[in-house]
CSV table of C-alpha atoms and ligand atoms in Angstrom, one decimal:
chain,number,residue,atom,x,y,z
A,1,MET,CA,-6.1,98.4,-227.3
A,2,ALA,CA,-6.4,94.7,-226.5
A,3,GLN,CA,-5.5,92.3,-229.3
A,4,GLY,CA,-5.6,88.5,-229.5
A,5,SER,CA,-8.0,85.6,-229.0
A,6,ALA,CA,-9.9,84.8,-225.9
A,7,LEU,CA,-12.9,82.8,-224.7
A,8,GLY,CA,-16.0,84.3,-223.1
A,9,VAL,CA,-18.6,82.3,-221.2
A,10,ASP,CA,-21.9,83.8,-220.2
A,11,LEU,CA,-23.8,82.0,-217.5
A,12,GLY,CA,-26.8,83.9,-216.0
A,13,GLY,CA,-30.0,83.2,-217.8
A,14,THR,CA,-31.7,80.2,-219.4
A,15,ASN,CA,-29.0,79.8,-222.1
A,16,LEU,CA,-25.3,79.3,-221.8
A,17,ARG,CA,-23.3,81.3,-224.3
A,18,VAL,CA,-19.7,80.4,-225.1
A,19,CYS,CA,-17.8,82.6,-227.6
A,20,LEU,CA,-14.3,82.7,-229.1
A,21,VAL,CA,-13.3,86.3,-229.9
A,22,ASP,CA,-10.5,87.5,-232.0
A,23,LEU,CA,-9.9,91.2,-231.0
A,24,HIS,CA,-8.2,93.0,-233.8
A,25,GLY,CA,-7.1,95.9,-231.6
A,26,ASP,CA,-8.9,98.5,-233.6
A,27,ALA,CA,-12.4,98.5,-232.2
A,28,SER,CA,-13.3,95.6,-234.4
A,29,TYR,CA,-13.5,91.9,-233.5
A,30,HIS,CA,-14.6,88.6,-235.0
A,31,ALA,CA,-16.5,86.2,-232.8
A,32,VAL,CA,-18.0,82.8,-233.1
A,33,GLN,CA,-20.6,81.9,-230.5
A,34,THR,CA,-22.7,78.9,-229.3
A,35,LYS,CA,-25.9,79.2,-227.4
A,36,THR,CA,-27.2,76.2,-225.5
A,37,LEU,CA,-30.2,75.8,-223.3
A,38,ILE,CA,-29.1,75.0,-219.8
A,39,PRO,CA,-30.9,71.7,-218.8
A,40,PRO,CA,-33.2,72.7,-215.9
A,41,ALA,CA,-31.9,69.7,-213.9
A,42,LEU,CA,-28.5,71.5,-213.7
A,43,MET,CA,-30.0,74.8,-212.6
A,44,VAL,CA,-31.6,73.3,-209.5
A,45,SER,CA,-29.4,70.5,-208.2
A,46,HIS,CA,-27.6,69.2,-205.2
A,47,GLU,CA,-24.3,68.7,-207.1
A,48,ALA,CA,-22.1,71.7,-207.9
A,49,THR,CA,-20.0,69.8,-210.4
A,50,ARG,CA,-22.7,69.0,-213.0
A,51,LEU,CA,-23.2,72.6,-214.0
A,52,PHE,CA,-19.5,73.5,-214.2
A,53,ASP,CA,-18.8,70.3,-216.2
A,54,PHE,CA,-21.6,71.2,-218.6
A,55,ILE,CA,-19.8,74.6,-219.1
A,56,ALA,CA,-16.5,72.9,-219.7
A,57,GLU,CA,-18.1,70.6,-222.2
A,58,GLN,CA,-19.5,73.5,-224.2
A,59,VAL,CA,-16.1,75.2,-224.2
A,60,GLU,CA,-14.4,72.0,-225.4
A,61,THR,CA,-17.0,71.7,-228.2
A,62,LEU,CA,-16.3,75.3,-229.4
A,63,ILE,CA,-12.5,74.8,-229.4
A,64,LYS,CA,-12.9,71.5,-231.2
A,65,ILE,CA,-14.9,73.1,-234.0
A,66,HIS,CA,-12.9,76.3,-234.4
A,67,ARG,CA,-9.4,75.6,-233.2
A,68,PRO,CA,-9.0,71.8,-233.3
A,69,ALA,CA,-5.2,72.2,-233.6
A,70,CYS,CA,-5.1,73.5,-230.1
A,71,LEU,CA,-6.7,70.3,-228.7
A,72,SER,CA,-4.5,67.9,-230.7
A,73,GLY,CA,-1.3,69.6,-229.5
A,74,VAL,CA,-0.3,70.9,-232.9
A,75,GLU,CA,-0.7,74.4,-231.5
A,76,THR,CA,0.2,75.4,-228.0
A,77,GLU,CA,-2.0,78.4,-227.5
A,78,VAL,CA,-3.6,78.7,-224.0
A,79,PHE,CA,-6.8,80.6,-224.1
A,80,SER,CA,-7.7,83.2,-221.5
A,81,LEU,CA,-11.3,82.7,-220.5
A,82,GLY,CA,-13.6,85.4,-219.1
A,83,LEU,CA,-16.5,84.0,-217.1
A,84,THR,CA,-19.5,86.2,-217.0
A,85,PHE,CA,-21.2,84.9,-214.0
A,86,SER,CA,-24.3,87.0,-213.5
A,87,PHE,CA,-25.1,86.3,-209.9
A,88,PRO,CA,-24.2,88.2,-206.7
A,89,VAL,CA,-20.6,87.3,-205.9
A,90,TYR,CA,-18.0,88.7,-203.4
A,91,GLN,CA,-15.2,89.4,-205.9
A,92,ASN,CA,-11.8,89.6,-204.3
A,93,ALA,CA,-9.7,89.5,-207.4
A,94,ILE,CA,-10.2,89.8,-211.2
A,95,ASP,CA,-10.0,86.0,-211.4
A,96,SER,CA,-11.8,84.9,-208.3
A,97,GLY,CA,-15.2,85.4,-206.6
A,98,ILE,CA,-17.3,83.7,-204.0
A,99,LEU,CA,-21.0,83.1,-204.8
A,100,LEU,CA,-23.2,84.9,-202.2
A,101,ARG,CA,-26.6,83.7,-203.4
A,102,TRP,CA,-28.4,82.4,-206.5
A,103,THR,CA,-31.0,84.3,-208.4
A,104,LYS,CA,-33.2,83.9,-211.5
A,105,GLY,CA,-34.4,80.3,-210.7
A,106,PHE,CA,-31.0,78.8,-210.1
A,107,ASP,CA,-30.6,76.8,-206.8
A,108,ILE,CA,-27.5,74.8,-206.2
A,109,PRO,CA,-26.9,75.3,-202.5
A,110,SER,CA,-23.5,73.7,-202.4
A,111,VAL,CA,-21.9,76.4,-204.7
A,112,ILE,CA,-22.7,79.2,-202.3
A,113,GLY,CA,-19.5,80.2,-200.5
A,114,GLN,CA,-17.3,78.7,-203.2
A,115,ASP,CA,-15.0,80.3,-205.7
A,116,VAL,CA,-16.8,79.9,-209.0
A,117,CYS,CA,-13.6,80.4,-211.1
A,118,GLN,CA,-12.0,77.6,-209.3
A,119,LEU,CA,-15.0,75.3,-209.8
A,120,LEU,CA,-14.8,76.0,-213.6
A,121,GLN,CA,-11.0,75.7,-213.8
A,122,HIS,CA,-11.2,72.3,-212.1
A,123,GLN,CA,-13.7,71.0,-214.7
A,124,VAL,CA,-11.7,72.5,-217.5
A,125,ASP,CA,-8.5,70.8,-216.2
A,126,LEU,CA,-10.2,67.5,-215.9
A,127,ARG,CA,-10.9,67.7,-219.6
A,128,ASN,CA,-7.3,68.8,-220.3
A,129,LEU,CA,-8.3,71.9,-222.1
A,130,PRO,CA,-5.8,74.6,-222.9
A,131,VAL,CA,-7.8,77.2,-221.0
A,132,LYS,CA,-7.1,79.5,-218.1
A,133,VAL,CA,-9.9,81.3,-216.3
A,134,THR,CA,-8.4,84.8,-216.0
A,135,ALA,CA,-11.4,87.0,-215.3
A,136,LEU,CA,-14.7,86.9,-213.5
A,137,VAL,CA,-17.2,89.5,-214.8
A,138,ASN,CA,-20.7,90.5,-214.1
A,139,ASP,CA,-22.8,90.7,-217.3
A,140,ALA,CA,-23.5,94.4,-216.8
A,141,ALA,CA,-19.7,95.0,-216.6
A,142,GLY,CA,-19.3,93.0,-219.8
A,143,THR,CA,-21.9,95.4,-221.4
A,144,ILE,CA,-19.8,98.4,-220.5
A,145,MET,CA,-16.7,96.8,-221.9
A,146,SER,CA,-18.1,95.6,-225.2
A,147,ARG,CA,-19.8,98.9,-225.8
A,148,ALA,CA,-16.7,100.9,-224.9
A,149,TYR,CA,-14.6,98.7,-227.1
A,150,SER,CA,-16.8,99.2,-230.2
A,151,LEU,CA,-17.5,102.9,-229.8
A,152,PRO,CA,-15.2,105.2,-231.9
A,153,ALA,CA,-12.4,106.5,-229.7
A,154,ASN,CA,-13.6,110.1,-230.2
A,155,GLN,CA,-16.9,109.4,-228.4
A,156,THR,CA,-17.9,109.7,-224.8
A,157,ARG,CA,-16.8,106.7,-222.9
A,158,THR,CA,-19.3,104.2,-221.6
A,159,SER,CA,-19.5,104.5,-217.8
A,160,ILE,CA,-22.6,102.6,-216.9
A,161,GLY,CA,-23.8,99.1,-218.0
A,162,THR,CA,-27.3,97.8,-217.5
A,163,ILE,CA,-29.0,94.5,-218.0
A,164,PHE,CA,-32.7,94.1,-218.6
A,165,GLY,CA,-33.0,90.4,-219.5
A,166,THR,CA,-33.9,87.3,-217.4
A,167,GLY,CA,-32.5,89.4,-214.5
A,168,THR,CA,-31.6,93.0,-214.1
A,169,ASN,CA,-28.6,94.8,-212.8
A,170,GLY,CA,-26.4,97.9,-213.2
A,171,VAL,CA,-22.7,98.4,-213.0
A,172,TYR,CA,-20.8,101.7,-213.0
A,173,LEU,CA,-17.3,103.0,-212.9
A,174,GLU,CA,-16.5,104.5,-209.5
A,175,LYS,CA,-13.5,106.4,-208.3
A,176,LEU,CA,-11.6,104.4,-205.8
A,177,LEU,CA,-11.4,107.4,-203.6
A,178,LYS,CA,-15.1,107.4,-203.2
A,179,ILE,CA,-15.4,103.8,-202.1
A,180,SER,CA,-15.6,103.8,-198.3
A,181,LYS,CA,-16.1,100.1,-197.9
A,182,PRO,CA,-12.8,98.4,-197.0
A,183,LEU,CA,-11.3,96.7,-200.1
A,184,ASP,CA,-9.5,93.5,-199.6
A,185,GLY,CA,-8.2,91.0,-202.1
A,186,ARG,CA,-6.0,91.6,-205.2
A,187,PHE,CA,-6.8,94.5,-207.5
A,188,ASP,CA,-5.1,96.9,-209.8
A,189,ASP,CA,-5.5,100.5,-208.5
A,190,SER,CA,-3.5,102.1,-211.3
A,191,THR,CA,-6.6,103.5,-213.0
A,192,GLY,CA,-8.0,104.9,-209.8
A,193,GLN,CA,-11.3,103.4,-210.7
A,194,MET,CA,-13.3,100.2,-210.2
A,195,PHE,CA,-16.5,98.7,-211.5
A,196,ILE,CA,-19.2,98.5,-208.9
A,197,SER,CA,-21.9,96.0,-209.5
A,198,ILE,CA,-24.9,97.5,-207.8
A,199,GLU,CA,-27.0,94.3,-207.7
A,200,TRP,CA,-30.1,96.5,-207.9
A,201,GLY,CA,-32.2,93.5,-208.4
A,202,SER,CA,-32.4,93.3,-204.6
A,203,PHE,CA,-33.1,97.0,-204.1
A,204,ASP,CA,-35.8,97.6,-201.5
A,205,ASN,CA,-36.4,94.0,-200.5
A,206,ASP,CA,-38.4,95.2,-197.6
A,207,LEU,CA,-40.7,97.0,-200.0
A,208,SER,CA,-40.6,100.4,-198.4
A,209,VAL,CA,-41.0,102.2,-201.8
A,210,LEU,CA,-41.6,99.7,-204.5
A,211,PRO,CA,-45.2,99.1,-205.7
A,212,ASN,CA,-46.7,95.9,-204.5
A,213,THR,CA,-49.8,94.6,-206.1
A,214,GLU,CA,-51.6,91.4,-205.2
A,215,TYR,CA,-50.0,89.8,-208.3
A,216,ASP,CA,-46.5,90.9,-207.1
A,217,VAL,CA,-47.3,89.2,-203.8
A,218,GLN,CA,-48.3,85.9,-205.5
A,219,VAL,CA,-45.3,85.8,-207.8
A,220,ASN,CA,-42.9,86.5,-205.0
A,221,GLU,CA,-44.5,83.7,-202.9
A,222,ALA,CA,-44.3,81.2,-205.7
A,223,SER,CA,-40.6,82.0,-206.4
A,224,ILE,CA,-37.7,80.0,-205.1
A,225,ASN,CA,-36.3,83.1,-203.3
A,226,PRO,CA,-39.3,84.8,-201.6
A,227,GLY,CA,-38.4,88.2,-200.1
A,228,ASN,CA,-35.3,88.5,-202.3
A,229,GLN,CA,-34.7,90.3,-205.6
A,230,MET,CA,-37.9,92.3,-205.1
A,231,PHE,CA,-36.9,95.0,-207.7
A,232,GLU,CA,-35.9,92.3,-210.2
A,233,LYS,CA,-39.3,90.6,-209.7
A,234,ARG,CA,-41.0,93.8,-211.1
A,235,VAL,CA,-38.5,94.5,-213.9
A,236,SER,CA,-36.9,91.4,-215.4
A,237,GLY,CA,-38.0,89.0,-218.1
A,238,MET,CA,-38.1,86.0,-215.8
A,239,PHE,CA,-41.0,87.5,-213.9
A,240,LEU,CA,-43.0,89.7,-216.3
A,241,GLY,CA,-44.7,86.8,-218.1
A,242,GLU,CA,-45.6,85.2,-214.7
A,243,LEU,CA,-47.0,88.5,-213.5
A,244,LEU,CA,-49.2,88.7,-216.5
A,245,ARG,CA,-50.3,85.1,-216.2
A,246,THR,CA,-51.2,85.6,-212.5
A,247,ALA,CA,-53.2,88.7,-213.3
A,248,LEU,CA,-55.0,87.0,-216.2
A,249,VAL,CA,-56.0,84.0,-214.0
A,250,GLU,CA,-57.7,86.4,-211.7
A,251,LEU,CA,-59.6,88.0,-214.6
A,252,HIS,CA,-60.5,84.6,-215.9
A,253,ASN,CA,-62.0,83.6,-212.6
A,254,ASP,CA,-63.7,86.9,-212.0
A,255,PRO,CA,-67.4,86.5,-212.9
A,256,GLU,CA,-67.6,90.2,-213.8
A,257,VAL,CA,-64.8,89.9,-216.4
A,258,ARG,CA,-65.0,86.3,-217.6
A,259,LEU,CA,-61.8,86.5,-219.6
A,260,PHE,CA,-61.4,83.6,-222.0
A,261,HIS,CA,-64.9,82.4,-221.6
A,262,ARG,CA,-67.3,81.7,-224.5
A,263,PRO,CA,-69.7,84.6,-224.5
A,264,ASP,CA,-72.7,82.3,-224.9
A,265,LYS,CA,-72.0,79.8,-222.1
A,266,SER,CA,-72.3,80.4,-218.4
A,267,THR,CA,-69.5,77.9,-217.5
A,268,SER,CA,-65.8,78.6,-218.1
A,269,GLY,CA,-64.1,77.5,-221.3
A,270,GLU,CA,-63.8,73.7,-221.3
A,271,GLY,CA,-60.4,72.3,-220.6
A,272,ILE,CA,-58.9,75.7,-219.7
A,273,ASP,CA,-57.9,74.6,-216.2
A,274,LYS,CA,-55.2,72.4,-217.5
A,275,THR,CA,-53.6,74.9,-219.9
A,276,SER,CA,-50.5,77.1,-219.4
A,277,LEU,CA,-52.8,79.8,-218.1
A,278,HIS,CA,-52.9,77.7,-214.9
A,279,THR,CA,-49.3,76.6,-215.0
A,280,ARG,CA,-46.7,78.6,-213.0
A,281,TRP,CA,-43.8,80.0,-214.9
A,282,ALA,CA,-45.2,78.6,-218.2
A,283,VAL,CA,-45.4,82.0,-219.8
A,284,ASP,CA,-42.3,83.9,-220.9
A,285,SER,CA,-42.1,87.6,-221.4
A,286,SER,CA,-42.3,87.7,-225.2
A,287,ILE,CA,-46.1,87.9,-225.1
A,288,LEU,CA,-45.7,91.3,-223.5
A,289,SER,CA,-43.7,92.5,-226.5
A,290,ILE,CA,-46.4,91.3,-228.9
A,291,ALA,CA,-49.1,92.9,-226.8
A,292,GLU,CA,-47.3,96.2,-226.9
A,293,SER,CA,-46.5,96.1,-230.6
A,294,ASP,CA,-49.9,94.9,-232.0
A,295,VAL,CA,-51.8,98.1,-232.7
A,296,THR,CA,-54.2,96.7,-235.2
A,297,GLU,CA,-58.0,96.9,-234.8
A,298,ASP,CA,-58.6,93.1,-234.5
A,299,LEU,CA,-55.4,92.4,-232.5
A,300,ALA,CA,-54.9,89.3,-234.7
A,301,MET,CA,-51.3,88.8,-233.9
A,302,LEU,CA,-51.8,89.1,-230.2
A,303,ARG,CA,-54.8,86.8,-230.3
A,304,GLN,CA,-52.7,84.2,-232.0
A,305,LYS,CA,-49.9,84.6,-229.5
A,306,ILE,CA,-52.4,84.2,-226.6
A,307,VAL,CA,-53.7,80.9,-228.2
A,308,ASP,CA,-50.1,79.6,-228.6
A,309,VAL,CA,-48.8,80.7,-225.3
A,310,PHE,CA,-51.7,79.8,-223.1
A,311,ALA,CA,-52.6,76.7,-225.3
A,312,ILE,CA,-56.2,77.6,-225.3
A,313,SER,CA,-58.7,77.3,-228.1
A,314,SER,CA,-59.0,80.3,-230.4
A,315,SER,CA,-62.7,80.3,-229.9
A,316,LEU,CA,-62.1,81.4,-226.3
A,317,VAL,CA,-60.1,84.5,-227.2
A,318,SER,CA,-62.3,87.3,-228.4
A,319,ILE,CA,-61.0,90.7,-229.5
A,320,ASN,CA,-62.2,92.1,-226.2
A,321,ASP,CA,-60.1,89.5,-224.3
A,322,ALA,CA,-57.1,90.5,-226.4
A,323,ARG,CA,-57.7,94.1,-225.5
A,324,VAL,CA,-57.7,93.2,-221.8
A,325,VAL,CA,-54.5,91.3,-222.2
A,326,LYS,CA,-53.0,94.3,-224.0
A,327,VAL,CA,-53.9,96.7,-221.2
A,328,VAL,CA,-52.6,94.5,-218.5
A,329,ALA,CA,-49.4,93.6,-220.4
A,330,HIS,CA,-48.8,97.3,-221.1
A,331,ALA,CA,-49.1,98.2,-217.4
A,332,ILE,CA,-46.6,95.5,-216.4
A,333,GLY,CA,-44.1,96.4,-219.2
A,334,LYS,CA,-44.3,100.1,-218.8
A,335,ARG,CA,-43.9,99.8,-215.0
A,336,ALA,CA,-40.8,97.6,-215.5
A,337,ALA,CA,-39.3,100.2,-217.9
A,338,ARG,CA,-40.1,103.1,-215.6
A,339,LEU,CA,-38.6,101.3,-212.6
A,340,GLY,CA,-35.5,100.6,-214.8
A,341,GLY,CA,-35.3,104.3,-215.7
A,342,MET,CA,-35.4,105.2,-212.0
A,343,ALA,CA,-32.5,102.8,-211.2
A,344,LEU,CA,-30.5,104.2,-214.0
A,345,GLY,CA,-31.3,107.8,-212.9
A,346,ALA,CA,-30.1,107.0,-209.4
A,347,VAL,CA,-26.7,105.9,-210.8
A,348,VAL,CA,-26.4,108.9,-213.0
A,349,LEU,CA,-27.1,111.2,-210.0
A,350,LYS,CA,-24.7,109.2,-207.7
A,351,THR,CA,-21.9,109.5,-210.2
A,352,GLU,CA,-22.6,113.2,-210.7
A,353,GLN,CA,-21.9,112.9,-214.3
A,354,LEU,CA,-24.5,115.5,-215.2
A,355,ALA,CA,-23.4,117.9,-212.5
A,356,THR,CA,-19.8,118.2,-213.9
A,357,PRO,CA,-19.5,121.1,-216.4
A,358,LYS,CA,-18.8,119.6,-219.8
A,359,THR,CA,-15.1,119.1,-220.3
A,360,PHE,CA,-13.4,116.6,-222.5
A,361,ARG,CA,-10.6,114.2,-222.0
A,362,ARG,CA,-8.1,114.1,-224.7
A,363,ASN,CA,-9.2,110.7,-226.1
A,364,GLU,CA,-12.8,111.1,-225.4
A,365,CYS,CA,-14.5,113.6,-227.7
A,366,TYR,CA,-11.9,114.7,-230.2
A,367,PRO,CA,-11.6,114.0,-233.8
A,368,ASP,CA,-8.2,113.4,-235.4
A,369,MET,CA,-6.0,114.2,-232.4
A,370,GLU,CA,-2.6,113.1,-233.5
A,371,GLY,CA,-0.3,111.7,-231.0
A,372,ASP,CA,-3.0,110.5,-228.6
A,373,ALA,CA,-2.4,107.3,-226.7
A,374,PRO,CA,-4.5,104.4,-228.1
A,375,PHE,CA,-7.9,104.2,-226.6
A,376,ASN,CA,-8.2,101.8,-223.7
A,377,PRO,CA,-11.5,101.6,-221.9
A,378,LEU,CA,-9.9,100.8,-218.6
A,379,ASP,CA,-7.5,103.6,-218.8
A,380,VAL,CA,-9.5,106.5,-217.5
A,381,THR,CA,-7.7,109.6,-216.2
A,382,ASP,CA,-9.4,112.6,-214.8
A,383,GLN,CA,-7.1,115.0,-216.5
A,384,LEU,CA,-9.2,117.7,-218.1
A,385,LEU,CA,-7.9,119.9,-220.8
A,386,GLU,CA,-8.6,123.6,-220.1
A,387,GLY,CA,-10.0,125.5,-223.0
A,388,ASP,CA,-10.7,122.6,-225.2
A,389,THR,CA,-14.4,122.7,-224.6
A,390,ALA,CA,-14.7,125.8,-226.7
A,391,ARG,CA,-12.4,124.6,-229.4
A,392,TYR,CA,-14.1,121.3,-230.3
A,393,PRO,CA,-17.7,120.5,-230.9
A,394,ILE,CA,-19.5,117.8,-229.0
A,395,LEU,CA,-19.6,114.9,-231.4
A,396,SER,CA,-21.6,112.0,-230.2
A,397,ALA,CA,-25.2,112.9,-229.5
A,398,SER,CA,-27.5,113.8,-232.3
A,399,ASP,CA,-29.9,115.3,-229.7
A,400,GLY,CA,-27.5,117.6,-227.8
A,401,PRO,CA,-24.5,117.3,-225.6
A,402,CYS,CA,-23.8,113.8,-224.5
A,403,LEU,CA,-22.2,113.3,-221.1
A,404,VAL,CA,-23.3,109.8,-220.0
A,405,ASP,CA,-23.0,106.8,-222.2
A,406,VAL,CA,-24.9,103.7,-221.1
A,407,GLY,CA,-24.5,100.2,-222.4
A,408,VAL,CA,-27.7,98.2,-222.4
A,409,ASP,CA,-28.2,94.5,-222.9
A,410,GLY,CA,-30.9,91.9,-222.3
A,411,SER,CA,-34.0,90.6,-224.1
A,412,VAL,CA,-36.5,92.9,-222.4
A,413,ALA,CA,-34.6,96.0,-223.4
A,414,GLU,CA,-34.0,94.6,-226.9
A,415,PHE,CA,-37.4,93.3,-227.7
A,416,TYR,CA,-40.0,95.1,-225.6
A,417,PRO,CA,-41.1,98.0,-227.8
A,418,ARG,CA,-40.6,101.4,-226.4
A,419,PHE,CA,-38.7,100.1,-223.4
A,420,GLU,CA,-36.1,102.9,-223.8
A,421,MET,CA,-38.8,105.5,-224.4
A,422,TYR,CA,-40.6,104.6,-221.1
A,423,MET,CA,-37.3,104.6,-219.3
A,424,ARG,CA,-36.6,108.0,-220.6
A,425,GLU,CA,-40.1,109.2,-219.4
A,426,ALA,CA,-39.0,108.1,-215.9
A,427,LEU,CA,-35.6,109.7,-216.2
A,428,ARG,CA,-37.2,113.1,-217.1
A,429,ALA,CA,-39.3,112.8,-213.9
A,430,VAL,CA,-36.3,112.3,-211.7
A,431,GLU,CA,-35.3,115.5,-209.8
A,432,GLY,CA,-31.8,116.4,-210.8
A,433,ILE,CA,-32.1,114.9,-214.3
A,434,GLY,CA,-35.2,116.4,-215.9
A,435,LEU,CA,-35.7,117.2,-219.6
A,436,ASP,CA,-32.1,118.5,-220.1
A,437,GLY,CA,-30.4,115.8,-218.2
A,438,GLU,CA,-32.3,113.0,-219.9
A,439,LYS,CA,-31.2,114.3,-223.3
A,440,ARG,CA,-27.6,114.0,-222.1
A,441,ILE,CA,-27.9,110.3,-221.4
A,442,ARG,CA,-27.1,108.2,-224.4
A,443,MET,CA,-28.2,104.5,-224.3
A,444,GLY,CA,-26.9,102.0,-226.8
A,445,LEU,CA,-27.6,98.3,-227.2
A,446,ALA,CA,-24.4,96.3,-226.5
A,447,LYS,CA,-25.7,93.1,-227.9
A,448,ASP,CA,-24.1,89.9,-226.4
A,449,GLY,CA,-22.1,92.3,-224.3
A,450,SER,CA,-21.9,89.7,-221.6
A,451,SER,CA,-19.9,87.1,-223.5
A,452,ILE,CA,-17.9,89.4,-225.8
A,453,GLY,CA,-17.1,91.8,-223.0
A,454,ALA,CA,-16.0,88.9,-220.8
A,455,ALA,CA,-13.5,87.8,-223.5
A,456,ILE,CA,-12.2,91.4,-223.8
A,457,ILE,CA,-11.7,91.6,-220.0
A,458,ALA,CA,-10.0,88.2,-219.9
A,459,LEU,CA,-7.6,89.3,-222.5
A,460,ILE,CA,-6.9,92.7,-220.9
A,461,ALA,CA,-6.4,90.9,-217.6
A,462,THR,CA,-3.7,88.6,-219.1
A,463,GLN,CA,-2.0,91.4,-221.0
A,464,ALA,CA,-1.9,93.8,-218.1
B,1,BGC,C1,-28.0,89.0,-210.8
B,1,BGC,C2,-27.0,90.0,-211.3
B,1,BGC,C3,-27.1,90.0,-212.8
B,1,BGC,C4,-28.5,90.3,-213.3
B,1,BGC,C5,-28.6,90.3,-214.8
B,1,BGC,C6,-29.4,89.3,-211.3
B,1,BGC,O1,-30.3,88.3,-210.9
B,1,BGC,O2,-28.1,89.0,-209.4
B,1,BGC,O3,-25.7,89.6,-210.9
B,1,BGC,O4,-26.2,91.0,-213.3
B,1,BGC,O5,-29.4,89.3,-212.8
B,1,BGC,O6,-28.3,89.1,-215.4
């Protein structure tokens, strides 16, 4: 099991996370982490260097605080850095990848077509930092790694990672033999497997099956990448608040509904036209979580949130208004979760993990097996042990045999109440999964999987 210190950088949402992780080699680790809001001017820019210099600066700050001796030259440690870069890249080696396109509100055209590891290494070198970018990772892959690292060695290995945060994506472990696309570049084929980043955010961009309401149409048209990431625009945190805002504006303007109007006046609420209700992208997805969780009679918590988020007077927000917001928010949130469940279901079916009769690998589901090789999440063999199924009980799932372990990260999955429950509803509806299959899928939050997982991969990459 990997052991030592490494840096993880997570770039992919509104915040930049940088962490320094000490892996103890026994499924435990100690991590220190910083989280900094990325200045919007760096997310949409004509200069590539500014964003990467900002990252290098945050890395320098973290080392200065926690390992100052490494900067003063007293210690000579060179840190491996895993870069979680959560955008579509063409990855041709563990430490190199070409950006294909930006998503989630980023737009720095000059980076497209460039190797993002080299861009970061260049800025790190300009600052003379003892850091080598050794791994490029998608956040969903980081989620698999951090969850696999922290699960006891006797439990089913994590094979799928999902992100439901600012953006959405899934990564799974695929057998090399099953990959028909020509693979170029440098890669280690010794495990016979490879992570596949699905980039399901851009599933069905031509909308042949996805639902498309008038609000989806408006949000897509107002985005910086119309026609792209159409699945993501219905599922991820960056878009859920905007979908809600768009729908509520319609209801505010509808003379039949008169949302956020004073009941006794024929005109609309004074001053409301200049509020966040009428400002694009002004509303984040946290209001959907409050709407879902407030089940009180008077919806006091939700009403307060509406007042805060939309910056409108509390006299314009009646209980009935809050009820309307709750219904619309619920429809948006539940749809997101169900679509997420469908995407996960598709991966489960594709990997045929439910179809395989339950057999265990020696390190996977056994308690106290002496003489086993230490657990390494990258070291997956398909050697099945005949007869062992009968001899040992299935350990991990409280609700039945567990065959598929899924790491989940992202603010929507973490904070939207019942997100997993709605995903599971959808999984049960998928042909080939159903009630029995759904029970055999275990999902677990891999919090901060993206940065910690990147550090783990960086270390494994250098120690391999
Ligand atoms: C990106 C993916 C990423 C996902 C979650 C999407 O916009 O294209 O690479 O994994 O967001 O952060």
